[in-house]
Amino acid sequence: MNASEIIEIESRHAAGVYGKQPIIFVRGQGALLFDIDGVEYLDCASGHGVANLGHAHPKVVEAIYKQASTLITLFETFPNDQRAALMKKITALVPGLDRVFFCNSGTEAVEAALKFTRISMGRKNVAAAMRAFHGRTFGALSATFNRKYRDGFEPLVPGFSHVPYNNIEALEKAITTETAAFILEVVQGEGGVYIADAAYLQAARRICDARGALLIVDEIQSGFGRTGKLFAVQHFGLTPDLLCCAKSLAGGVPMGAVLIGPAVKNLTPGAHGSTFGGNPLACAAGVAALTAIEEEDLPRQAAEKGAYLMEKLRQIESPLIREVRGLGLMVGIELKQKAAPYLKALQEKRIIALNAGMTVIRLLPPLVITIEQIDHLVAVLVNVLKVDIAGEKE
Ligand SMILES: *Cc1c(COP(=O)(O)O)cnc(C)c1O
């Protein structure tokens, strides 16, 4: 198939829920993506934070290859060597969270966590944060704030409310003895790369404990080294009752997980489940990914490279930049105008980046990005942010 055939087929047959870009990627290596003509792009999106280990990581590739020829599928009622290995590894990551539920995506992890809190507490209400993004299935969508994801899909799940982020007073009022859970992102990704205050997170833990509510942290985007620690909660010494992860968990193979603390009760056989959850193929990829993250000390790499990148970004003198903020390699450049024309300009210069809301350029490069590649990214950004492309339509 040539390029125009591929584009024609996708525009004719895709459901229509994605705005398609005009580039056909066929291969990846480290922080690079290659299009159908072999043209090289620097990936600063990582598939929304999936490719933390870079593309085609040899350890992950080998594990998938080996497990695919051994056993791909097995329902979780039957124990399995790869699943047990991943359970052992993943429950050792956060002290206190020593049970795990496996699923296949981020939204499923949130969905499971929400169900677990309701059945555990016998309460219905869930508080979430303004600007939060937790996924697109009905429970996760009910916890998601932005109308652009919700409109047209009502009625959503009853019992959900939204409180301003980083506002302790509002949280004191919102969480009551009827609240099953408070769910939040330690760094809001889709919402615009906003980082929680340490005092807010401590208050969230204290208020949940005082009212008998559970605390769910969504680390689907911020997890597995992205922010400079294995999980963003570790910057703040925060232990949630449930921690949702997915995205980079299995090195790019679809997988989600909920890590579960001792306050979560009533998880009995049949209470929840997933056909593909905990399948040996994804688990083998997960073991390989977690091993590689450890061996290559990716959290430290993200911390160092993120600090370097943000220092360089803060030196850019452009009247278009309102603020540079981030944690590790989860970085936002807030502009005084729409980000979309600048993302397009970056793409023309062969850099793939993301937006976060209307005005934020979001950078989520693979954590294996090199310093030379970061320098190149900054040089291109300097150039692109010289020109005021206001007024251009998205
Ligand atoms: C991506 C994301 C989700 C949803 O994950 P899917 O795998 O797309 O369902 C949920 N929460 C956060 C914070 C995310 O970044």
PDB file of N, CA, C and O in Angstrom, residues 85-120:
ATOM      1  N   ALA A  85       5.108 -13.328  38.204  1.00  0.00           N
ATOM      2  CA  ALA A  85       6.344 -12.529  38.200  1.00  0.00           C
ATOM      3  C   ALA A  85       6.015 -11.038  38.183  1.00  0.00           C
ATOM      4  O   ALA A  85       6.639 -10.237  38.907  1.00  0.00           O
ATOM      5  N   LEU A  86       5.024 -10.644  37.380  1.00  0.00           N
ATOM      6  CA  LEU A  86       4.663  -9.222  37.323  1.00  0.00           C
ATOM      7  C   LEU A  86       4.000  -8.772  38.625  1.00  0.00           C
ATOM      8  O   LEU A  86       4.280  -7.684  39.128  1.00  0.00           O
ATOM      9  N   MET A  87       3.134  -9.635  39.185  1.00  0.00           N
ATOM     10  CA  MET A  87       2.495  -9.290  40.469  1.00  0.00           C
ATOM     11  C   MET A  87       3.544  -9.037  41.542  1.00  0.00           C
ATOM     12  O   MET A  87       3.449  -8.081  42.302  1.00  0.00           O
ATOM     13  N   LYS A  88       4.541  -9.908  41.578  1.00  0.00           N
ATOM     14  CA  LYS A  88       5.585  -9.783  42.598  1.00  0.00           C
ATOM     15  C   LYS A  88       6.324  -8.457  42.423  1.00  0.00           C
ATOM     16  O   LYS A  88       6.568  -7.729  43.381  1.00  0.00           O
ATOM     17  N   LYS A  89       6.658  -8.150  41.169  1.00  0.00           N
ATOM     18  CA  LYS A  89       7.416  -6.934  40.862  1.00  0.00           C
ATOM     19  C   LYS A  89       6.600  -5.669  41.141  1.00  0.00           C
ATOM     20  O   LYS A  89       7.071  -4.742  41.786  1.00  0.00           O
ATOM     21  N   ILE A  90       5.366  -5.645  40.659  1.00  0.00           N
ATOM     22  CA  ILE A  90       4.599  -4.393  40.695  1.00  0.00           C
ATOM     23  C   ILE A  90       4.099  -4.078  42.113  1.00  0.00           C
ATOM     24  O   ILE A  90       3.988  -2.912  42.488  1.00  0.00           O
ATOM     25  N   THR A  91       3.849  -5.120  42.900  1.00  0.00           N
ATOM     26  CA  THR A  91       3.377  -4.860  44.264  1.00  0.00           C
ATOM     27  C   THR A  91       4.531  -4.529  45.210  1.00  0.00           C
ATOM     28  O   THR A  91       4.302  -4.174  46.365  1.00  0.00           O
ATOM     29  N   ALA A  92       5.756  -4.620  44.700  1.00  0.00           N
ATOM     30  CA  ALA A  92       6.912  -4.213  45.518  1.00  0.00           C
ATOM     31  C   ALA A  92       7.238  -2.740  45.296  1.00  0.00           C
ATOM     32  O   ALA A  92       8.104  -2.182  45.964  1.00  0.00           O
ATOM     33  N   LEU A  93       6.545  -2.082  44.358  1.00  0.00           N
ATOM     34  CA  LEU A  93       6.933  -0.718  43.971  1.00  0.00           C
ATOM     35  C   LEU A  93       6.498   0.339  44.979  1.00  0.00           C
ATOM     36  O   LEU A  93       7.219   1.294  45.230  1.00  0.00           O
ATOM     37  N   VAL A  94       5.285   0.189  45.528  1.00  0.00           N
ATOM     38  CA  VAL A  94       4.776   1.181  46.483  1.00  0.00           C
ATOM     39  C   VAL A  94       4.444   0.452  47.789  1.00  0.00           C
ATOM     40  O   VAL A  94       3.534  -0.376  47.812  1.00  0.00           O
ATOM     41  N   PRO A  95       5.198   0.752  48.853  1.00  0.00           N
ATOM     42  CA  PRO A  95       4.947   0.077  50.131  1.00  0.00           C
ATOM     43  C   PRO A  95       3.487   0.267  50.549  1.00  0.00           C
ATOM     44  O   PRO A  95       2.957   1.373  50.472  1.00  0.00           O
ATOM     45  N   GLY A  96       2.842  -0.830  50.945  1.00  0.00           N
ATOM     46  CA  GLY A  96       1.446  -0.742  51.395  1.00  0.00           C
ATOM     47  C   GLY A  96       0.454  -1.148  50.322  1.00  0.00           C
ATOM     48  O   GLY A  96      -0.651  -1.574  50.635  1.00  0.00           O
ATOM     49  N   LEU A  97       0.833  -1.003  49.061  1.00  0.00           N
ATOM     50  CA  LEU A  97      -0.083  -1.400  47.982  1.00  0.00           C
ATOM     51  C   LEU A  97       0.344  -2.777  47.492  1.00  0.00           C
ATOM     52  O   LEU A  97       1.126  -2.904  46.558  1.00  0.00           O
ATOM     53  N   ASP A  98      -0.156  -3.827  48.165  1.00  0.00           N
ATOM     54  CA  ASP A  98       0.413  -5.138  47.855  1.00  0.00           C
ATOM     55  C   ASP A  98      -0.557  -6.115  47.204  1.00  0.00           C
ATOM     56  O   ASP A  98      -0.306  -7.308  47.127  1.00  0.00           O
ATOM     57  N   ARG A  99      -1.675  -5.553  46.673  1.00  0.00           N
ATOM     58  CA  ARG A  99      -2.531  -6.358  45.786  1.00  0.00           C
ATOM     59  C   ARG A  99      -2.662  -5.610  44.465  1.00  0.00           C
ATOM     60  O   ARG A  99      -2.517  -4.394  44.421  1.00  0.00           O
ATOM     61  N   VAL A 100      -2.994  -6.358  43.391  1.00  0.00           N
ATOM     62  CA  VAL A 100      -3.099  -5.704  42.089  1.00  0.00           C
ATOM     63  C   VAL A 100      -4.230  -6.331  41.267  1.00  0.00           C
ATOM     64  O   VAL A 100      -4.455  -7.544  41.317  1.00  0.00           O
ATOM     65  N   PHE A 101      -4.961  -5.469  40.537  1.00  0.00           N
ATOM     66  CA  PHE A 101      -5.937  -5.918  39.542  1.00  0.00           C
ATOM     67  C   PHE A 101      -5.416  -5.520  38.167  1.00  0.00           C
ATOM     68  O   PHE A 101      -5.096  -4.354  37.931  1.00  0.00           O
ATOM     69  N   PHE A 102      -5.333  -6.487  37.245  1.00  0.00           N
ATOM     70  CA  PHE A 102      -4.841  -6.203  35.904  1.00  0.00           C
ATOM     71  C   PHE A 102      -5.993  -6.011  34.919  1.00  0.00           C
ATOM     72  O   PHE A 102      -6.988  -6.746  34.957  1.00  0.00           O
ATOM     73  N   CYS A 103      -5.830  -5.048  34.030  1.00  0.00           N
ATOM     74  CA  CYS A 103      -6.784  -4.827  32.956  1.00  0.00           C
ATOM     75  C   CYS A 103      -6.001  -4.409  31.703  1.00  0.00           C
ATOM     76  O   CYS A 103      -4.816  -4.747  31.607  1.00  0.00           O
ATOM     77  N   ASN A 104      -6.643  -3.691  30.789  1.00  0.00           N
ATOM     78  CA  ASN A 104      -6.008  -3.508  29.480  1.00  0.00           C
ATOM     79  C   ASN A 104      -5.826  -2.070  29.044  1.00  0.00           C
ATOM     80  O   ASN A 104      -5.331  -1.823  27.941  1.00  0.00           O
ATOM     81  N   SER A 105      -6.256  -1.124  29.863  1.00  0.00           N
ATOM     82  CA  SER A 105      -6.155   0.282  29.468  1.00  0.00           C
ATOM     83  C   SER A 105      -6.301   1.152  30.707  1.00  0.00           C
ATOM     84  O   SER A 105      -6.639   0.659  31.793  1.00  0.00           O
ATOM     85  N   GLY A 106      -6.076   2.459  30.496  1.00  0.00           N
ATOM     86  CA  GLY A 106      -6.188   3.394  31.599  1.00  0.00           C
ATOM     87  C   GLY A 106      -7.604   3.535  32.115  1.00  0.00           C
ATOM     88  O   GLY A 106      -7.861   3.472  33.321  1.00  0.00           O
ATOM     89  N   THR A 107      -8.519   3.711  31.196  1.00  0.00           N
ATOM     90  CA  THR A 107      -9.899   3.932  31.625  1.00  0.00           C
ATOM     91  C   THR A 107     -10.440   2.718  32.384  1.00  0.00           C
ATOM     92  O   THR A 107     -11.202   2.857  33.330  1.00  0.00           O
ATOM     93  N   GLU A 108      -9.994   1.537  31.993  1.00  0.00           N
ATOM     94  CA  GLU A 108     -10.427   0.330  32.721  1.00  0.00           C
ATOM     95  C   GLU A 108      -9.847   0.291  34.132  1.00  0.00           C
ATOM     96  O   GLU A 108     -10.485  -0.236  35.050  1.00  0.00           O
ATOM     97  N   ALA A 109      -8.642   0.807  34.292  1.00  0.00           N
ATOM     98  CA  ALA A 109      -8.035   0.851  35.627  1.00  0.00           C
ATOM     99  C   ALA A 109      -8.844   1.800  36.517  1.00  0.00           C
ATOM    100  O   ALA A 109      -9.132   1.497  37.677  1.00  0.00           O
ATOM    101  N   VAL A 110      -9.235   2.959  35.958  1.00  0.00           N
ATOM    102  CA  VAL A 110     -10.048   3.914  36.720  1.00  0.00           C
ATOM    103  C   VAL A 110     -11.413   3.306  37.041  1.00  0.00           C
ATOM    104  O   VAL A 110     -11.903   3.397  38.173  1.00  0.00           O
ATOM    105  N   GLU A 111     -11.998   2.664  36.050  1.00  0.00           N
ATOM    106  CA  GLU A 111     -13.306   2.019  36.222  1.00  0.00           C
ATOM    107  C   GLU A 111     -13.247   1.006  37.375  1.00  0.00           C
ATOM    108  O   GLU A 111     -14.124   0.979  38.243  1.00  0.00           O
ATOM    109  N   ALA A 112     -12.209   0.188  37.375  1.00  0.00           N
ATOM    110  CA  ALA A 112     -12.045  -0.824  38.431  1.00  0.00           C
ATOM    111  C   ALA A 112     -11.881  -0.152  39.788  1.00  0.00           C
ATOM    112  O   ALA A 112     -12.531  -0.547  40.772  1.00  0.00           O
ATOM    113  N   ALA A 113     -11.051   0.882  39.837  1.00  0.00           N
ATOM    114  CA  ALA A 113     -10.813   1.571  41.116  1.00  0.00           C
ATOM    115  C   ALA A 113     -12.116   2.163  41.652  1.00  0.00           C
ATOM    116  O   ALA A 113     -12.409   2.075  42.854  1.00  0.00           O
ATOM    117  N   LEU A 114     -12.921   2.746  40.766  1.00  0.00           N
ATOM    118  CA  LEU A 114     -14.201   3.334  41.195  1.00  0.00           C
ATOM    119  C   LEU A 114     -15.127   2.249  41.733  1.00  0.00           C
ATOM    120  O   LEU A 114     -15.753   2.409  42.790  1.00  0.00           O
ATOM    121  N   LYS A 115     -15.225   1.140  41.031  1.00  0.00           N
ATOM    122  CA  LYS A 115     -16.074   0.044  41.503  1.00  0.00           C
ATOM    123  C   LYS A 115     -15.577  -0.484  42.850  1.00  0.00           C
ATOM    124  O   LYS A 115     -16.363  -0.752  43.751  1.00  0.00           O
ATOM    125  N   PHE A 116     -14.245  -0.611  42.965  1.00  0.00           N
ATOM    126  CA  PHE A 116     -13.677  -1.145  44.220  1.00  0.00           C
ATOM    127  C   PHE A 116     -14.015  -0.228  45.396  1.00  0.00           C
ATOM    128  O   PHE A 116     -14.274  -0.702  46.502  1.00  0.00           O
ATOM    129  N   THR A 117     -13.987   1.091  45.175  1.00  0.00           N
ATOM    130  CA  THR A 117     -14.267   1.978  46.309  1.00  0.00           C
ATOM    131  C   THR A 117     -15.744   1.889  46.707  1.00  0.00           C
ATOM    132  O   THR A 117     -16.064   1.900  47.886  1.00  0.00           O
ATOM    133  N   ARG A 118     -16.629   1.795  45.723  1.00  0.00           N
ATOM    134  CA  ARG A 118     -18.054   1.701  46.090  1.00  0.00           C
ATOM    135  C   ARG A 118     -18.340   0.418  46.867  1.00  0.00           C
ATOM    136  O   ARG A 118     -19.004   0.449  47.895  1.00  0.00           O
ATOM    137  N   ILE A 119     -17.811  -0.699  46.391  1.00  0.00           N
ATOM    138  CA  ILE A 119     -18.130  -1.968  47.065  1.00  0.00           C
ATOM    139  C   ILE A 119     -17.413  -2.071  48.406  1.00  0.00           C
ATOM    140  O   ILE A 119     -17.899  -2.694  49.349  1.00  0.00           O
ATOM    141  N   SER A 120     -16.274  -1.392  48.489  1.00  0.00           N
ATOM    142  CA  SER A 120     -15.499  -1.446  49.720  1.00  0.00           C
ATOM    143  C   SER A 120     -16.160  -0.624  50.818  1.00  0.00           C
ATOM    144  O   SER A 120     -16.204  -1.034  51.985  1.00  0.00           O
TER     145      SER A 120
END
